[in-house]
CSV table of C-alpha atoms in Angstrom, one decimal:
chain,number,residue,atom,x,y,z
A,1,MET,CA,12.0,121.3,162.8
A,2,THR,CA,14.2,122.9,159.2
A,3,ASP,CA,16.2,119.9,156.6
A,4,ARG,CA,19.2,121.5,156.4
A,5,THR,CA,20.8,119.4,153.7
A,6,PRO,CA,22.6,121.2,150.9
A,7,LYS,CA,21.7,121.1,148.0
A,8,TYR,CA,25.1,121.2,146.6
A,9,LYS,CA,27.9,118.5,148.0
A,10,ARG,CA,31.0,119.8,145.5
A,11,ILE,CA,30.5,123.8,144.3
A,12,LEU,CA,33.1,126.0,143.3
A,13,LEU,CA,33.6,129.5,144.3
A,14,LYS,CA,34.7,132.0,141.2
A,15,LEU,CA,35.3,135.4,142.8
A,16,SER,CA,36.9,138.4,141.8
A,17,GLY,CA,40.0,140.3,142.2
A,18,GLU,CA,37.4,143.1,142.6
A,19,ALA,CA,35.4,141.5,145.5
A,20,LEU,CA,38.1,142.0,147.8
A,21,MET,CA,39.7,146.0,147.8
A,22,GLY,CA,36.6,146.4,149.9
A,23,GLY,CA,36.2,150.2,149.9
A,24,ASP,CA,39.8,150.4,148.4
A,25,ALA,CA,41.7,151.8,145.5
A,26,TYR,CA,43.2,148.6,144.7
A,27,GLY,CA,44.9,146.2,147.0
A,28,ILE,CA,43.8,143.7,149.0
A,29,ASN,CA,41.5,144.7,152.0
A,30,ARG,CA,42.2,142.3,156.1
A,31,GLN,CA,38.2,142.7,156.5
A,32,THR,CA,36.8,142.1,153.2
A,33,ILE,CA,38.7,139.0,153.0
A,34,GLY,CA,37.9,138.0,156.3
A,35,GLU,CA,34.5,138.4,156.2
A,36,ILE,CA,34.1,136.8,153.3
A,37,VAL,CA,36.0,133.6,155.1
A,38,GLN,CA,33.5,133.8,157.8
A,39,GLU,CA,30.3,133.4,154.5
A,40,ILE,CA,32.6,130.1,153.2
A,41,LYS,CA,33.2,129.0,156.6
A,42,ALA,CA,29.5,128.7,157.6
A,43,VAL,CA,29.1,126.6,154.2
A,44,ALA,CA,32.0,124.5,155.3
A,45,ASP,CA,30.6,124.0,158.4
A,46,LEU,CA,27.8,122.1,156.5
A,47,GLY,CA,30.0,119.5,154.3
A,48,VAL,CA,30.0,120.8,151.4
A,49,GLN,CA,33.3,120.4,149.5
A,50,ILE,CA,34.1,124.3,148.1
A,51,GLY,CA,37.2,124.4,145.2
A,52,VAL,CA,37.5,128.5,144.8
A,53,VAL,CA,39.5,130.2,142.3
A,54,ILE,CA,39.8,133.6,142.6
A,55,GLY,CA,40.7,136.4,140.2
A,56,GLY,CA,43.8,139.0,140.3
A,57,GLY,CA,42.4,142.6,139.0
A,58,ASN,CA,42.6,144.2,142.0
A,59,ILE,CA,46.4,143.7,142.7
A,60,PHE,CA,47.4,144.1,138.5
A,61,ARG,CA,45.1,147.4,138.5
A,62,GLY,CA,47.5,149.0,140.9
A,63,VAL,CA,50.7,148.8,137.5
A,64,ALA,CA,48.3,148.7,135.4
A,65,PRO,CA,48.7,152.1,134.1
A,66,ALA,CA,52.8,150.0,133.4
A,67,ALA,CA,51.4,147.8,131.4
A,68,THR,CA,50.3,150.1,129.2
A,69,GLY,CA,51.0,148.3,125.6
A,70,MET,CA,52.6,145.6,126.7
A,71,ASP,CA,52.7,142.2,124.8
A,72,ARG,CA,49.3,140.3,126.3
A,73,ALA,CA,50.7,137.5,126.8
A,74,GLN,CA,53.2,139.0,129.7
A,75,ALA,CA,50.6,140.7,130.5
A,76,ASP,CA,48.3,137.8,131.6
A,77,TYR,CA,51.6,135.9,133.3
A,78,MET,CA,51.6,139.2,135.5
A,79,GLY,CA,47.3,138.5,135.8
A,80,MET,CA,48.3,135.5,137.3
A,81,LEU,CA,51.1,136.3,139.7
A,82,ALA,CA,48.0,138.2,141.2
A,83,THR,CA,46.0,135.6,141.8
A,84,VAL,CA,49.1,133.7,143.1
A,85,MET,CA,49.3,136.4,145.9
A,86,ASN,CA,45.5,137.1,146.0
A,87,SER,CA,45.0,133.4,146.5
A,88,LEU,CA,47.7,133.1,149.3
A,89,ALA,CA,46.2,136.3,151.0
A,90,MET,CA,42.5,134.2,151.1
A,91,GLN,CA,44.6,131.0,152.2
A,92,ASP,CA,46.7,133.0,155.3
A,93,ALA,CA,42.8,133.9,156.7
A,94,MET,CA,41.1,131.0,156.2
A,95,ARG,CA,43.9,130.0,159.1
A,96,VAL,CA,43.7,132.8,161.2
A,97,ALA,CA,39.5,131.0,160.8
A,98,GLY,CA,40.5,128.0,161.6
A,99,ILE,CA,39.9,126.5,158.5
A,100,ASN,CA,41.9,124.1,156.9
A,101,CYS,CA,43.3,125.0,152.8
A,102,ARG,CA,45.7,124.2,150.2
A,103,VAL,CA,46.5,126.6,147.0
A,104,GLN,CA,47.7,124.5,144.1
A,105,SER,CA,49.1,126.8,141.7
A,106,ALA,CA,48.7,125.8,137.3
A,107,LEU,CA,52.2,127.1,137.1
A,108,SER,CA,54.6,126.0,139.2
A,109,ILE,CA,55.7,128.1,142.2
A,110,GLU,CA,57.0,125.1,143.8
A,111,GLN,CA,58.5,126.8,147.1
A,112,VAL,CA,55.1,128.7,147.3
A,113,VAL,CA,52.6,126.7,146.1
A,114,GLU,CA,51.5,123.2,145.6
A,115,PRO,CA,51.8,122.5,141.4
A,116,TYR,CA,47.9,121.6,140.4
A,117,ILE,CA,47.1,118.4,140.6
A,118,ARG,CA,43.5,116.8,139.7
A,119,GLY,CA,43.8,113.4,141.9
A,120,LYS,CA,45.1,115.7,144.7
A,121,ALA,CA,42.5,117.9,144.1
A,122,ILE,CA,39.7,115.7,144.2
A,123,ARG,CA,41.9,114.1,147.3
A,124,TYR,CA,42.0,117.2,149.2
A,125,LEU,CA,38.1,118.1,148.7
A,126,GLU,CA,36.8,115.0,149.8
A,127,GLN,CA,38.9,114.8,153.6
A,128,GLY,CA,36.6,118.8,154.0
A,129,ARG,CA,39.5,121.6,153.0
A,130,ILE,CA,38.9,124.3,150.5
A,131,VAL,CA,41.5,123.9,147.9
A,132,ILE,CA,41.9,127.4,146.2
A,133,PHE,CA,42.9,127.1,142.2
A,134,ALA,CA,45.5,130.0,141.5
A,135,ALA,CA,47.2,131.2,137.9
A,136,GLY,CA,44.4,130.5,136.4
A,137,THR,CA,44.2,128.1,133.3
A,138,GLY,CA,48.2,128.9,133.4
A,139,ASN,CA,47.7,129.7,130.1
A,140,PRO,CA,47.9,133.8,128.3
A,141,PHE,CA,44.5,134.5,126.6
A,142,PHE,CA,42.4,132.3,128.8
A,143,THR,CA,40.5,134.4,131.9
A,144,THR,CA,39.9,133.0,135.4
A,145,ASP,CA,36.3,132.9,134.2
A,146,THR,CA,37.2,130.3,131.8
A,147,ALA,CA,40.1,128.5,135.0
A,148,ALA,CA,36.4,128.9,137.2
A,149,ALA,CA,34.8,126.1,134.3
A,150,LEU,CA,37.4,124.3,133.7
A,151,ARG,CA,38.2,123.7,137.3
A,152,GLY,CA,35.2,123.0,138.2
A,153,ALA,CA,34.3,120.8,135.0
A,154,GLU,CA,37.0,118.7,135.4
A,155,ILE,CA,36.7,118.2,140.1
A,156,GLY,CA,33.2,117.2,139.4
A,157,ALA,CA,31.6,120.4,140.9
A,158,GLU,CA,27.9,120.6,140.5
A,159,ILE,CA,27.7,124.4,140.1
A,160,VAL,CA,29.8,127.5,139.6
A,161,LEU,CA,28.6,130.0,142.4
A,162,LYS,CA,29.3,133.1,140.0
A,163,ALA,CA,30.8,136.0,143.2
A,164,THR,CA,29.9,139.5,142.6
A,165,LYS,CA,29.1,143.0,143.6
A,166,VAL,CA,25.1,142.6,142.4
A,167,ASP,CA,22.7,140.4,143.8
A,168,GLY,CA,22.5,138.1,140.2
A,169,ILE,CA,21.6,139.4,136.1
A,170,TYR,CA,19.3,141.6,135.3
A,171,THR,CA,18.0,142.8,131.8
A,172,ALA,CA,19.9,145.5,132.5
A,173,ASP,CA,22.0,147.3,134.2
A,174,PRO,CA,20.3,148.6,137.2
A,175,LYS,CA,22.3,151.3,138.3
A,176,LYS,CA,21.7,152.5,135.0
A,177,ASP,CA,18.4,151.2,134.8
A,178,ALA,CA,15.5,151.3,137.6
A,179,GLY,CA,13.4,149.3,135.2
A,180,ALA,CA,15.1,146.4,134.7
A,181,THR,CA,14.3,143.5,136.6
A,182,ARG,CA,16.0,140.4,138.0
A,183,PHE,CA,16.1,137.1,137.0
A,184,ASP,CA,15.4,134.1,138.9
A,185,ARG,CA,16.5,131.5,136.2
A,186,ILE,CA,16.9,131.5,133.0
A,187,SER,CA,18.5,129.0,130.8
A,188,PHE,CA,21.9,129.6,128.6
A,189,ASP,CA,20.7,129.5,125.9
A,190,GLU,CA,18.4,132.3,126.3
A,191,ALA,CA,20.9,134.1,127.5
A,192,ILE,CA,23.3,133.9,124.8
A,193,SER,CA,20.0,135.6,122.8
A,194,ARG,CA,19.9,138.6,124.6
A,195,GLY,CA,23.6,139.1,125.1
A,196,LEU,CA,24.4,138.7,128.9
A,197,GLY,CA,27.5,138.6,130.2
A,198,VAL,CA,27.2,136.2,132.4
A,199,MET,CA,30.8,134.7,132.1
A,200,ASP,CA,33.4,135.2,129.4
A,201,ALA,CA,32.1,133.8,126.4
A,202,THR,CA,34.6,130.8,126.8
A,203,ALA,CA,33.2,130.0,130.6
A,204,PHE,CA,29.9,130.1,129.3
A,205,ALA,CA,30.3,127.6,126.2
A,206,LEU,CA,31.8,125.1,128.5
A,207,CYS,CA,30.1,125.3,131.2
A,208,ARG,CA,27.2,124.7,129.0
A,209,ASP,CA,28.5,122.0,127.2
A,210,GLN,CA,29.6,120.5,130.3
A,211,LYS,CA,25.9,121.0,132.0
A,212,LEU,CA,27.1,122.9,134.8
A,213,PRO,CA,25.2,125.6,135.8
A,214,ILE,CA,26.3,128.7,137.4
A,215,ASN,CA,24.5,130.7,139.9
A,216,VAL,CA,25.3,134.4,139.8
A,217,PHE,CA,24.6,136.1,143.2
A,218,SER,CA,26.0,139.1,145.5
A,219,ILE,CA,28.8,137.7,148.3
A,220,PHE,CA,28.1,141.0,150.3
A,221,LYS,CA,25.0,139.9,151.4
A,222,ALA,CA,25.4,138.3,154.3
A,223,GLY,CA,23.7,134.7,154.0
A,224,ALA,CA,23.6,135.0,150.2
A,225,LEU,CA,26.4,132.1,149.7
A,226,GLN,CA,25.0,130.0,152.0
A,227,ARG,CA,21.9,130.6,150.9
A,228,VAL,CA,22.6,129.2,147.5
A,229,VAL,CA,24.0,126.3,148.7
A,230,MET,CA,20.5,125.5,150.4
A,231,GLY,CA,19.3,125.6,146.8
A,232,GLU,CA,17.0,128.8,148.6
A,233,ASN,CA,16.1,131.8,145.5
A,234,GLU,CA,19.4,133.7,146.3
A,235,GLY,CA,21.0,135.5,142.5
A,236,THR,CA,20.4,133.9,139.3
A,237,LEU,CA,20.3,129.8,138.0
A,238,VAL,CA,21.8,129.6,134.8
A,239,TYR,CA,21.2,126.0,133.7
A,240,CYS,CA,20.5,123.7,130.4
């Protein structure tokens, strides 16, 4: 009988806003978000505790032309609100799928979502609920990659899973270089020395300092998230 015990019991899943677009130019594709939720549900059904951070690029892309020349901090706050919209959409998709989910925001919008409280988030995870962390870190100049690293460290996640459109980290851009090869594993130090853009520098440094590994994989490969959680060779593992 195959052992179905997950390798990781508590994870932080980082989704880009663009992952929710499907084939659309911007916004949220309902079918795509539903498929992503089913991938998450398969892992939650194994008893894995899941925290989620979602970017806001898909929403912000629609207003980006109007934001040209805008003050950076102001634009970043708009981006944080975009992540709240994505988080609410994800929560609703999880409701439809029968998943108990809570959204906590780093910005105070209590009429819409509850504020981020670390102890309450951990309690939700222990109760088997999925927790979506919205509004990034609540501060401008910090990306949702940094928010994922920060929340992952705060909740005691065993790994940060960065879900992308590419199935791992390559020696070069596989779309431009047919000879590019994928790393199965790579150390933080080697990734830095090679200049590989795994996450933004602040997030990457935080994960390295906290000895929090990262796995980069494609959320669009059926079953990939579950294979990562089970410890199978999927995507690229960045280790300390």
